[in-house]
GROMACS .gro file of C-alpha atoms in nm:
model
  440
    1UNK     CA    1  25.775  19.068  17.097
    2UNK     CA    2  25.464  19.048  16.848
    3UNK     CA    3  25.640  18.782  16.653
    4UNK     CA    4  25.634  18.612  17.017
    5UNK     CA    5  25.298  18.676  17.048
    6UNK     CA    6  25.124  18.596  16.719
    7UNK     CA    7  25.333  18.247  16.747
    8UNK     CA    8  25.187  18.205  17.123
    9UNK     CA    9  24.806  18.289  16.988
   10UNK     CA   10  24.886  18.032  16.678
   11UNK     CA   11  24.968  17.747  16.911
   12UNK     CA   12  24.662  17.781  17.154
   13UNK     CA   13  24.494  17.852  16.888
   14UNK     CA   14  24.609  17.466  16.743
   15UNK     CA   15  24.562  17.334  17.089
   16UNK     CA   16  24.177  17.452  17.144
   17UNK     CA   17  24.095  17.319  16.753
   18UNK     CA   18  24.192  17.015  16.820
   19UNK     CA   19  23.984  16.971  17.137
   20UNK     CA   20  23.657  17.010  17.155
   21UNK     CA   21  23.488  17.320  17.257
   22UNK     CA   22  23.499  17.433  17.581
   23UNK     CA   23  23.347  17.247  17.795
   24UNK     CA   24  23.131  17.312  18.155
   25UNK     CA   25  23.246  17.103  18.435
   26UNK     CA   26  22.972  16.977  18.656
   27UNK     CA   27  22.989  17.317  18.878
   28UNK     CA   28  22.924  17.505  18.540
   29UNK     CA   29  23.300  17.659  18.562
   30UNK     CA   30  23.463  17.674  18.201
   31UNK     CA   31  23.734  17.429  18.135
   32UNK     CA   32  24.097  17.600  18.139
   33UNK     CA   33  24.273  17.483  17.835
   34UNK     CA   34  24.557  17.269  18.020
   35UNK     CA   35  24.881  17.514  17.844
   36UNK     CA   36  24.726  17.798  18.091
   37UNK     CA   37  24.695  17.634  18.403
   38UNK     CA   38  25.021  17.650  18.678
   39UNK     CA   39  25.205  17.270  18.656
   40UNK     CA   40  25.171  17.317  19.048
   41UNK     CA   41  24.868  17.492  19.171
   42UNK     CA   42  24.618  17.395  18.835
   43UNK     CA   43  24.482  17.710  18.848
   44UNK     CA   44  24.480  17.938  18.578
   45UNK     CA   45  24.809  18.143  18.591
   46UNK     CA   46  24.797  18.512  18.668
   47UNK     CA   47  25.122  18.588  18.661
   48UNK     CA   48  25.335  18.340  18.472
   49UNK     CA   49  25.683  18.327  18.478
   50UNK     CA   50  25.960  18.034  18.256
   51UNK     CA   51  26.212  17.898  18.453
   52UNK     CA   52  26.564  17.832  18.231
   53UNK     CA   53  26.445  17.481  18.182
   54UNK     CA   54  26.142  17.610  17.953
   55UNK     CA   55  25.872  17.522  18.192
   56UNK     CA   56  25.635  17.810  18.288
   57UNK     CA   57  25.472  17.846  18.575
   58UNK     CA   58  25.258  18.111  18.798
   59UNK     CA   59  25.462  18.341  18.987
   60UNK     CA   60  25.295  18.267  19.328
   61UNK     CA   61  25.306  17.898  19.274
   62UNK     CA   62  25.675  17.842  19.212
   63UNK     CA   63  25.813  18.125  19.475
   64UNK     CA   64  25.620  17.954  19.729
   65UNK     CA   65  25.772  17.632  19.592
   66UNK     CA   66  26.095  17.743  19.600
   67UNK     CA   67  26.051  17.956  19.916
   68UNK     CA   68  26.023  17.617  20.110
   69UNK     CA   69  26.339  17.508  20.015
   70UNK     CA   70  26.310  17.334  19.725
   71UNK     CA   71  26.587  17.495  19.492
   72UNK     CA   72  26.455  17.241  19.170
   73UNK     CA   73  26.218  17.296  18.903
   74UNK     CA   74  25.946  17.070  18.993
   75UNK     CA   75  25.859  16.925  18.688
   76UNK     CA   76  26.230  16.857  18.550
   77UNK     CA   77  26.416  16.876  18.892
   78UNK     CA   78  26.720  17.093  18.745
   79UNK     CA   79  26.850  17.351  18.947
   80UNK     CA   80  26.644  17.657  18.988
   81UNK     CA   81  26.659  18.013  19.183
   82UNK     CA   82  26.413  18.278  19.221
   83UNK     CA   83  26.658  18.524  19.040
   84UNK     CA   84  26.611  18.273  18.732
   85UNK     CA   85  26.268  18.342  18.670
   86UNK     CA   86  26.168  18.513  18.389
   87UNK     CA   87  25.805  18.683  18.282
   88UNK     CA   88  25.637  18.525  18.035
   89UNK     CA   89  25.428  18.836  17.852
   90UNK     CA   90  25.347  18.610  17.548
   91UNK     CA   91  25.151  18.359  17.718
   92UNK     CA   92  25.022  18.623  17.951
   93UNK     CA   93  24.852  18.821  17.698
   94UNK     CA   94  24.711  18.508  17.568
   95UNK     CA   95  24.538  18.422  17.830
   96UNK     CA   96  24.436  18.742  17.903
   97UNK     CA   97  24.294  18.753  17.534
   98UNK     CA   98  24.147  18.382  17.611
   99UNK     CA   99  23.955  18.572  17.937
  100UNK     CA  100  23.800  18.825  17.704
  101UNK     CA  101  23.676  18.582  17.464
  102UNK     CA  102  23.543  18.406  17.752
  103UNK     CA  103  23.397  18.695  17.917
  104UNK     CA  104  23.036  18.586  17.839
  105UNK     CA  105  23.067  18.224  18.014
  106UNK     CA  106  23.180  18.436  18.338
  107UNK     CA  107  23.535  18.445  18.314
  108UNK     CA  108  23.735  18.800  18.445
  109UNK     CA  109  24.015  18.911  18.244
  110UNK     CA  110  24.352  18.856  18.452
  111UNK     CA  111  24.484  19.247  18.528
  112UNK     CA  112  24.843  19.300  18.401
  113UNK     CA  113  25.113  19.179  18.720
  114UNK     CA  114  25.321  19.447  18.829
  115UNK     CA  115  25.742  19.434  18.817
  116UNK     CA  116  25.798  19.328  19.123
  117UNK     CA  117  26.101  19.534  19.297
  118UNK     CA  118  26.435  19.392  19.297
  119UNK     CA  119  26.670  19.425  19.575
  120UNK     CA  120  26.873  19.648  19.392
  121UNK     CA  121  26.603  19.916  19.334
  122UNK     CA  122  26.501  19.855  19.694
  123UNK     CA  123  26.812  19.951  19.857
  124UNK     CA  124  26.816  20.244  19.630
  125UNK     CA  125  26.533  20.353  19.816
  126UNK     CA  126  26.608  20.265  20.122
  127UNK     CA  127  26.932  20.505  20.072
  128UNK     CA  128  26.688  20.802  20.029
  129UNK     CA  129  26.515  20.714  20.343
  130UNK     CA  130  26.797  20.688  20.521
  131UNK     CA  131  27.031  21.010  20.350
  132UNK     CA  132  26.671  21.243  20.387
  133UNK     CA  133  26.629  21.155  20.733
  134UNK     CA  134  27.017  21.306  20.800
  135UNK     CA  135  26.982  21.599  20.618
  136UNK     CA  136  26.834  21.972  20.753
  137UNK     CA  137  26.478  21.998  20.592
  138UNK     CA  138  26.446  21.624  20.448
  139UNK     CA  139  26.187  21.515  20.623
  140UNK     CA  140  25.922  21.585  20.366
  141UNK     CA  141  26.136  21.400  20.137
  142UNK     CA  142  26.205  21.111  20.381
  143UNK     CA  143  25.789  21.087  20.422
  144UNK     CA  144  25.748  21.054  20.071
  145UNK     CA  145  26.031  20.778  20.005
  146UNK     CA  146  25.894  20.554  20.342
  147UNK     CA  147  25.531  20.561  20.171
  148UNK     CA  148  25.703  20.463  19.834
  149UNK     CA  149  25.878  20.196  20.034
  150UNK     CA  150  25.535  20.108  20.215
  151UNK     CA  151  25.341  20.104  19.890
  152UNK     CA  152  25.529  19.841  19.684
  153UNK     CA  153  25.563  19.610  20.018
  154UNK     CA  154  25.188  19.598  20.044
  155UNK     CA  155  25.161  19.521  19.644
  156UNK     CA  156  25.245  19.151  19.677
  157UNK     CA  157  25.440  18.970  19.993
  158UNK     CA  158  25.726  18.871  19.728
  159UNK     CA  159  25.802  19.293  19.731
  160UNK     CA  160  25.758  19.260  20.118
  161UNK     CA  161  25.996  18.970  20.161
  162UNK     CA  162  26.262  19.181  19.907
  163UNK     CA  163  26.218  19.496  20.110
  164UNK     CA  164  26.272  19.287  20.439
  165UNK     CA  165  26.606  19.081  20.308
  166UNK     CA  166  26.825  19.401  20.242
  167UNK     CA  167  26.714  19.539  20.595
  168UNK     CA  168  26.491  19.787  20.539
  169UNK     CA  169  26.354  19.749  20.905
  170UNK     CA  170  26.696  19.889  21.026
  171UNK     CA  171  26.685  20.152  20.792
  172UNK     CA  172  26.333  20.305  20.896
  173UNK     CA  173  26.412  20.224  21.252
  174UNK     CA  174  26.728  20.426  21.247
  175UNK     CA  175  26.516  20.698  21.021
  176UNK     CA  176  26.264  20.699  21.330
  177UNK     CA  177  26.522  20.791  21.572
  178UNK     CA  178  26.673  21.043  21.347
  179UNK     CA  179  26.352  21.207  21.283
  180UNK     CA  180  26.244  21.195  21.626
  181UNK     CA  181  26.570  21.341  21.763
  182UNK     CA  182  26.540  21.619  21.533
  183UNK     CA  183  26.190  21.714  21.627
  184UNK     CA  184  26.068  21.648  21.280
  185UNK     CA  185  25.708  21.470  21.467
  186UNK     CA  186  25.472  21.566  21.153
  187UNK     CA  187  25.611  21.279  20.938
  188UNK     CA  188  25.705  21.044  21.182
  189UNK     CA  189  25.371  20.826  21.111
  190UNK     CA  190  25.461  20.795  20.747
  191UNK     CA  191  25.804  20.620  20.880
  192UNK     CA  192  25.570  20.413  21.133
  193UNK     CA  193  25.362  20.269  20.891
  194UNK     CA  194  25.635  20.166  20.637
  195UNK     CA  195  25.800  19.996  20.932
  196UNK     CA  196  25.515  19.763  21.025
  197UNK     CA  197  25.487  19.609  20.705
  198UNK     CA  198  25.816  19.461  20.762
  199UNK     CA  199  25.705  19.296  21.067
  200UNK     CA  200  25.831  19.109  21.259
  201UNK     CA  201  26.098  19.353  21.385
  202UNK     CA  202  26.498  19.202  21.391
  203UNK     CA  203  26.693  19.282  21.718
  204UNK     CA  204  26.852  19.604  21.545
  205UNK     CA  205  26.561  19.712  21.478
  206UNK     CA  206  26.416  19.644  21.830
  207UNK     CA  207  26.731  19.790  21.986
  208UNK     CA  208  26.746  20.127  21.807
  209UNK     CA  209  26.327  20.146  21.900
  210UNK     CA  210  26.432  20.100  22.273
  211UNK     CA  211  26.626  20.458  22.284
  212UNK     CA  212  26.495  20.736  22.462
  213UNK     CA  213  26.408  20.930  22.166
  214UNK     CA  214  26.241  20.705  21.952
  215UNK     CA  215  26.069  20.529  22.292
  216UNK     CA  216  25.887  20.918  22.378
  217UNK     CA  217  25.787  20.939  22.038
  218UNK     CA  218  25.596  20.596  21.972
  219UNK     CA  219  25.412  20.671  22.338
  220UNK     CA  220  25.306  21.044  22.236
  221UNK     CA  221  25.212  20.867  21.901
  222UNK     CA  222  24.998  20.585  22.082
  223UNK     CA  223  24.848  20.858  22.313
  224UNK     CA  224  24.746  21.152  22.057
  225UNK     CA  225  24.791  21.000  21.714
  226UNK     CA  226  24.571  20.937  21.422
  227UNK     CA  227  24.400  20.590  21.451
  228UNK     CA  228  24.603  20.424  21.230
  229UNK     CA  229  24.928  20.572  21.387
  230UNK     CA  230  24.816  20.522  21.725
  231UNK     CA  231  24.783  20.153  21.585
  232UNK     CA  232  25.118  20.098  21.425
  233UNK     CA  233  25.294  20.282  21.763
  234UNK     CA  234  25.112  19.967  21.948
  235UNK     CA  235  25.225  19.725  21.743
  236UNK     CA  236  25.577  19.857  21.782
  237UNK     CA  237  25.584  19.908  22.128
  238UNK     CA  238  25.433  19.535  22.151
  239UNK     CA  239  25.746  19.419  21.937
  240UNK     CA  240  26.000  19.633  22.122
  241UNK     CA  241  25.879  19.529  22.467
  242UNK     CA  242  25.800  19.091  22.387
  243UNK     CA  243  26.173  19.044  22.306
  244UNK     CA  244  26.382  18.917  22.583
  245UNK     CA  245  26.594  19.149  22.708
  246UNK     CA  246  26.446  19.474  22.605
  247UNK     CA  247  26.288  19.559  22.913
  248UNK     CA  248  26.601  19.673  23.118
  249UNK     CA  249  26.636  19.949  22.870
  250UNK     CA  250  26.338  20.101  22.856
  251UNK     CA  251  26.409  20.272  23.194
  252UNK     CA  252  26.207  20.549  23.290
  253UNK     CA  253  25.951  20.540  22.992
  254UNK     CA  254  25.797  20.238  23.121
  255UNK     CA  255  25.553  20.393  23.324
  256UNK     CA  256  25.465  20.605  22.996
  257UNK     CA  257  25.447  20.288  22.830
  258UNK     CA  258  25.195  20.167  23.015
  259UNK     CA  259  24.980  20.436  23.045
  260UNK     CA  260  24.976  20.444  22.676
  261UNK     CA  261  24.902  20.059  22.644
  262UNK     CA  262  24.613  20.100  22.961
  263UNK     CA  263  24.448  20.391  22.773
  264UNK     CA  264  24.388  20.180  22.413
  265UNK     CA  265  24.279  19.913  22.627
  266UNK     CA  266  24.049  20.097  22.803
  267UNK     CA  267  23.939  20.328  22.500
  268UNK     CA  268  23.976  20.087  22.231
  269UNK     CA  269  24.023  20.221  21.890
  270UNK     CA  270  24.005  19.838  21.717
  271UNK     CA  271  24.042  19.487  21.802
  272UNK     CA  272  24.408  19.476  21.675
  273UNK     CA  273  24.548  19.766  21.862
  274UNK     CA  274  24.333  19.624  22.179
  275UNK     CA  275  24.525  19.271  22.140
  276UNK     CA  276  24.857  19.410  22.069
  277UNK     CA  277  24.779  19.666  22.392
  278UNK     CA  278  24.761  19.347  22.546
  279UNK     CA  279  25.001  19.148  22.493
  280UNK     CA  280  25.255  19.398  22.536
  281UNK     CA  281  25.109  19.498  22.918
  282UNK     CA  282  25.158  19.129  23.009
  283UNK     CA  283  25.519  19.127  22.890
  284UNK     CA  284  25.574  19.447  23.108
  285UNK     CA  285  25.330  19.324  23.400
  286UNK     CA  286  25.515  18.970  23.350
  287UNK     CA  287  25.893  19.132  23.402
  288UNK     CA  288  25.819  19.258  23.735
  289UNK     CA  289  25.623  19.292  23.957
  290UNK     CA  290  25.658  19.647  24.012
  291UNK     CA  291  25.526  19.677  23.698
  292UNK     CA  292  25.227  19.442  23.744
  293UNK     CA  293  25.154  19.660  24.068
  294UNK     CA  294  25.176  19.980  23.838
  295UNK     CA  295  24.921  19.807  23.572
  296UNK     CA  296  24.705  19.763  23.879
  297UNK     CA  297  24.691  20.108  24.035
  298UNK     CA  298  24.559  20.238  23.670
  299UNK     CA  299  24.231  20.028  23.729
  300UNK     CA  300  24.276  19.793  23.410
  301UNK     CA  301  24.184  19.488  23.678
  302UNK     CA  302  23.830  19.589  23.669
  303UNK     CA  303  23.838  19.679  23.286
  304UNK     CA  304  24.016  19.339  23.203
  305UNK     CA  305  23.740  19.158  23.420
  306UNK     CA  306  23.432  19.292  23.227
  307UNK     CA  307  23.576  19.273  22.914
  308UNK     CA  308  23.620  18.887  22.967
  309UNK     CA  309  23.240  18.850  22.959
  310UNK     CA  310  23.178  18.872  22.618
  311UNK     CA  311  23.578  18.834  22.438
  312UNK     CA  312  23.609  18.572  22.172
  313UNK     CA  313  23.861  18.329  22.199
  314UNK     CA  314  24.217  18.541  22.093
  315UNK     CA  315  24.076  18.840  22.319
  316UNK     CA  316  23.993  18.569  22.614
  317UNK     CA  317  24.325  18.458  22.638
  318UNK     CA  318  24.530  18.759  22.601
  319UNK     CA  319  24.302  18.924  22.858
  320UNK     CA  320  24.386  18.596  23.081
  321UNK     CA  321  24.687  18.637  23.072
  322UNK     CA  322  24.700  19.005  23.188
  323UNK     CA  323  24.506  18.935  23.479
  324UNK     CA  324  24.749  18.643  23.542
  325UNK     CA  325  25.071  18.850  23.550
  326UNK     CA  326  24.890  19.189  23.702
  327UNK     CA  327  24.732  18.969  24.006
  328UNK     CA  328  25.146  18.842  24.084
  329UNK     CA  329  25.146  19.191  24.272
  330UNK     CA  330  24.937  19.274  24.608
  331UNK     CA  331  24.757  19.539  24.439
  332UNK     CA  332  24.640  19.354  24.151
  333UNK     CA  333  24.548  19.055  24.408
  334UNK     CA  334  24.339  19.338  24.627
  335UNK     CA  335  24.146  19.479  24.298
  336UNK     CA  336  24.063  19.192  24.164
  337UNK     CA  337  23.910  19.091  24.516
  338UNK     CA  338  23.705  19.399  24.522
  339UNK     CA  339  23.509  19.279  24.191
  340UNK     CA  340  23.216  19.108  24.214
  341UNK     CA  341  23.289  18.923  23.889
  342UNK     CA  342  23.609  18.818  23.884
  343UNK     CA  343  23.564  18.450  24.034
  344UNK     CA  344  23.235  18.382  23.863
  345UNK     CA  345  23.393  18.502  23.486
  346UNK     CA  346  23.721  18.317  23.608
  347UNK     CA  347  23.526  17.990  23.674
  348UNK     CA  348  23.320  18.059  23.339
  349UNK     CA  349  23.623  18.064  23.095
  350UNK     CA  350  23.704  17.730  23.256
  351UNK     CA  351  23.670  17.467  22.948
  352UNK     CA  352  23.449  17.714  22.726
  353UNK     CA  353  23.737  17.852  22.537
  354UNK     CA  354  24.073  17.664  22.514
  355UNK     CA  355  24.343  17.445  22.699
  356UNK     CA  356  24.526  17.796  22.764
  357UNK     CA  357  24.242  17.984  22.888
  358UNK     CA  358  24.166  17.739  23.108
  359UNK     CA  359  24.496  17.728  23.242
  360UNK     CA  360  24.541  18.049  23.282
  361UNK     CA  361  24.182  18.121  23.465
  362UNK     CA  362  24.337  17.825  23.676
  363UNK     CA  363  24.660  18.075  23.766
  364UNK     CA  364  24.412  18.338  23.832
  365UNK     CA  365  24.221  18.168  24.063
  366UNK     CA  366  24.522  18.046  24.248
  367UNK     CA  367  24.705  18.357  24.286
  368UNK     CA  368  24.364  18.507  24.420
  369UNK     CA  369  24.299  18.247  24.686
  370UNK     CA  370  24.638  18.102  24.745
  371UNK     CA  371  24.864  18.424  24.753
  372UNK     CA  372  24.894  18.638  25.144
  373UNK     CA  373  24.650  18.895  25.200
  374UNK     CA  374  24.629  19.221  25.386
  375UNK     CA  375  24.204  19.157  25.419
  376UNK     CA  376  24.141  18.811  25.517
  377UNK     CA  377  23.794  18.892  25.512
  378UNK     CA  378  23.865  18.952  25.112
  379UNK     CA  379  23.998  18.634  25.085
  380UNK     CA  380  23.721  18.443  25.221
  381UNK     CA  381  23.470  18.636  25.049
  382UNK     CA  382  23.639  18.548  24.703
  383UNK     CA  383  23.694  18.193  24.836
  384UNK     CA  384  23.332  18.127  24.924
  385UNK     CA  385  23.185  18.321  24.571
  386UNK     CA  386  23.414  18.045  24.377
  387UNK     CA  387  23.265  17.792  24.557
  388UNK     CA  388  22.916  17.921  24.483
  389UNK     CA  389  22.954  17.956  24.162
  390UNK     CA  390  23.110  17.611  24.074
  391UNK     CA  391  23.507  17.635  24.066
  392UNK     CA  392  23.534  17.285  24.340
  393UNK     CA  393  23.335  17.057  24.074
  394UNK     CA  394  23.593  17.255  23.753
  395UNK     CA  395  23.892  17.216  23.951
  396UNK     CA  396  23.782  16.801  23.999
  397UNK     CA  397  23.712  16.778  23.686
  398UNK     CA  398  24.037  16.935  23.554
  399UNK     CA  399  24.239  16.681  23.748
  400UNK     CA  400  24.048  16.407  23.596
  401UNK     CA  401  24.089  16.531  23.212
  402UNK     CA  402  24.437  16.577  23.288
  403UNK     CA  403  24.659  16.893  23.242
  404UNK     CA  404  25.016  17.035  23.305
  405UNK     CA  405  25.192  16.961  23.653
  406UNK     CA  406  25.212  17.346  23.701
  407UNK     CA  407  24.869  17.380  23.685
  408UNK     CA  408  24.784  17.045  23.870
  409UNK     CA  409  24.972  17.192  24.177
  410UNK     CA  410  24.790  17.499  24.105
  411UNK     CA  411  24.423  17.325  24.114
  412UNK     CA  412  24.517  17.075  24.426
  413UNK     CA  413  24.622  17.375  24.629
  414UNK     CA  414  24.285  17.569  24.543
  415UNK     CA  415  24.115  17.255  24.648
  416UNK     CA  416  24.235  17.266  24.950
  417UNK     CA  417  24.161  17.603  24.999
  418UNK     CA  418  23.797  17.595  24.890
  419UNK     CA  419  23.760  17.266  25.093
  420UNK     CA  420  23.806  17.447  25.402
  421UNK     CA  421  23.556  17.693  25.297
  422UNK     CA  422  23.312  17.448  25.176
  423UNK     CA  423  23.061  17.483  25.441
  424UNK     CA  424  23.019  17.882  25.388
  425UNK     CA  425  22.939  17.872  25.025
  426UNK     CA  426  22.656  17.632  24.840
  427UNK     CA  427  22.738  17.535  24.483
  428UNK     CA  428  22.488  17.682  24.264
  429UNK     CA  429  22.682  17.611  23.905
  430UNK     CA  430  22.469  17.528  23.620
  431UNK     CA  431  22.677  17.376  23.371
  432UNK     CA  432  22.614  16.981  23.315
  433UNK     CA  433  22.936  16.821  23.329
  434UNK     CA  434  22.984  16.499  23.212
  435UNK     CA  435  23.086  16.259  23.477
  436UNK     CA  436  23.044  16.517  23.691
  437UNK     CA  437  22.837  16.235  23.949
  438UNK     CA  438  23.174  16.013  23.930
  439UNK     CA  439  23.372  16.302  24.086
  440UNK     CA  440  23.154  16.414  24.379
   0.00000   0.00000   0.00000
């Protein structure tokens, strides 16, 4: 290996004599001799790796290359597989020694790659998970082997994608469910947090998370857990509960479910729990609308409404469509009426934040002043605030810009509605649409 390397340091060596000194490129960056830089990125290589055909390359570079299909070495088109790639420490240390000769002119020394796991050493692992979470007293040693398995997938995706082909999702579901049948709670965030690196979830892995067991466990985990467990149970329950299907077996626990969702929406603990809360109440408020009228009776209407005011785009439209599927019941229709703000913010999201907000504001709207009501007197009020705020001139304008039939039928029936209200409420919206005159 230090014959390989003194003959590696003797030909860049040859290579930067015969050119002329470094030079500075007009944004004052140092010129990368040209035997260091990736043949596909250009970039210096960090980790380099030599394909059979003698080309090197950096690691990233050509697994992304050959990740989108492209099973040829791209500079002499032979055949070429991931498993034929082969670390190239001579160059490597090169360059590295090239970085600290450099280190004046600003240039960091490249750290030393780690191995990256093979799927061999992975399923070893995954065999300890699995055999530990089985056995009387292994759930310390279970723990231990998850955060092993959780470590090396966050070192680089290339470990994630190897942990993810030999199916270690199934593995630390079915360790979940083993763990959580035997009472063993103390180390069942360990197991958690390995698992949501291998996001997104396969239907196994979905299916064994649907049980009883394992169902109790990720709600008392997204109720009284440590922050970042009380994320990861979210973002489980959010995968368990968006697949198709799913949601006939949760049973009884949905009700737990959603007070578990409802309660990090309310109390948020960070935006990605609060989005994945989210999502996952519309999928159960979406299902049925049993459900939606459960969402409803825990008050998230009124939170969802006020939290609209000041959401950024991704948080706008998740919190849309909440509202959307909760106001499908008569419960979520007669909340929402009861709020002072829900047609003015409704009307507001209109064309400030995208195509599927607006769309989904549209739904809103219509469900609110299109849908039966117990209080008629509701439904006028509601009727007459959208009118004063400015949802006639929206809805005229959305017709004219053009958008899906579903939500054309949506916005001609709401005209009609608001027309026959027109004479209660004045128009007092603010917002300068552009041939706005051409409409009215």
């Amino acid at each position: 290996m230090a014959l390989l390397v003194r003959r590696a340091r003797k030909v860049v060596a040859k290579a930067t004599a015969a050119a002329p000194a470094p030079l500075k490129q007009g944004g004052g960056e140092l010129a990368i001799p040209a035997h260091f830089r990736c043949p596909i990125s250009l970039d210096l290589m960090r980790d380099p790796v030599t394909a059979p055909t003698g080309i090197t390359y950096d690691r990233e570079g050509i697994e992304a290359w050959l990740d989108k299909g492209r099973a040829v070495c791209p500079v002499t088109h032979a055949p070429l597989r991931q498993e034929d790639l082969v670390p190239n420490h001579a160059i490597r240390r090169v360059i590295q020694d090239w970085c600290v000769a450099n280190r004046s002119r600003g240039v960091e020394r490249i750290p030393t790659p780690k191995i990256p796991v093979t799927p061999v050493q992975a399923s070893e692992l995954l065999f300890d998970v699995a055999e530990s979470a089985r056995w009387d007293g292994g759930a310390a040693r279970c723990a231990g082997a998850a955060a092993r398995v959780r470590a090396l997938a966050r070192d680089s995706e290339r470990n994630r994608r190897c942990f993810v082909s030999v199916g270690t999702g199934r593995v630390l579901a079915a360790a979940f469910e083993s763990l959580a049948a035997a009472g063993a709670t103390a180390v069942l965030e360990d197991v958690l947090a390995a698992l949501v690196c291998m996001m997104p979830l396969d239907e196994e892995a979905a299916r064994v998370f649907a049980s009883p067991s394992s169902l109790g466990s990720l709600v008392a985990i997204a109720k009284h857990g440590s922050l970042a467990g009380r994320l990861n149970a979210v973002l489980v329950i959010k995968e368990v509960v968006s697949r198709d299907g799913e949601l006939g077996d949760l049973g009884a626990k949905v009700d737990e479910i959603v007070d578990a969702l409802v309660r990090v929406i309310k109390a948020p603990i960070c935006p990605q729990a609060t989005k994945a809360a989210m999502i996952a109440t519309y999928h159960l408020a979406n299902s049925d609308e049993r459900v939606a009228a459960m969402v409803a009776s825990t008050g998230l209407v009124q939170v969802l409404v006020e939290a609209l005011v000041g959401a950024d785009k991704s948080a706008s439209e998740k919190a849309l469509a909440v509202l959307d599927a909760v106001l499908a019941s008569e419960e979520g229709r007669a909340s929402a009426r009861d709020h002072a703000l829900v047609m003015p913010v409704l009307v507001k999201k209109m064309f400030r934040v995208s195509d599927v907000a607006t769309e989904l504001a549209v739904s809103a709207m219509w469900r609110l002043g299109c849908r039966g009501s117990d209080e008629e007197g509701a439904l006028t009020r509601c009727l007459v605030e959208a009118l004063r705020v400015g949802a006639f001139q929206k809805l005229l304008l959305l017709l004219q810009v053009g958008c899906r039939d579903a939500t054309k039928e949506k916005a001609t029936e709401l005209l009609k509605m608001l027309n026959k209200h027109k004479g209660l409420g004045e128009c007092v919206d603010a917002v300068d649409f552009r041939g706005l005159n051409r409409l009215t």
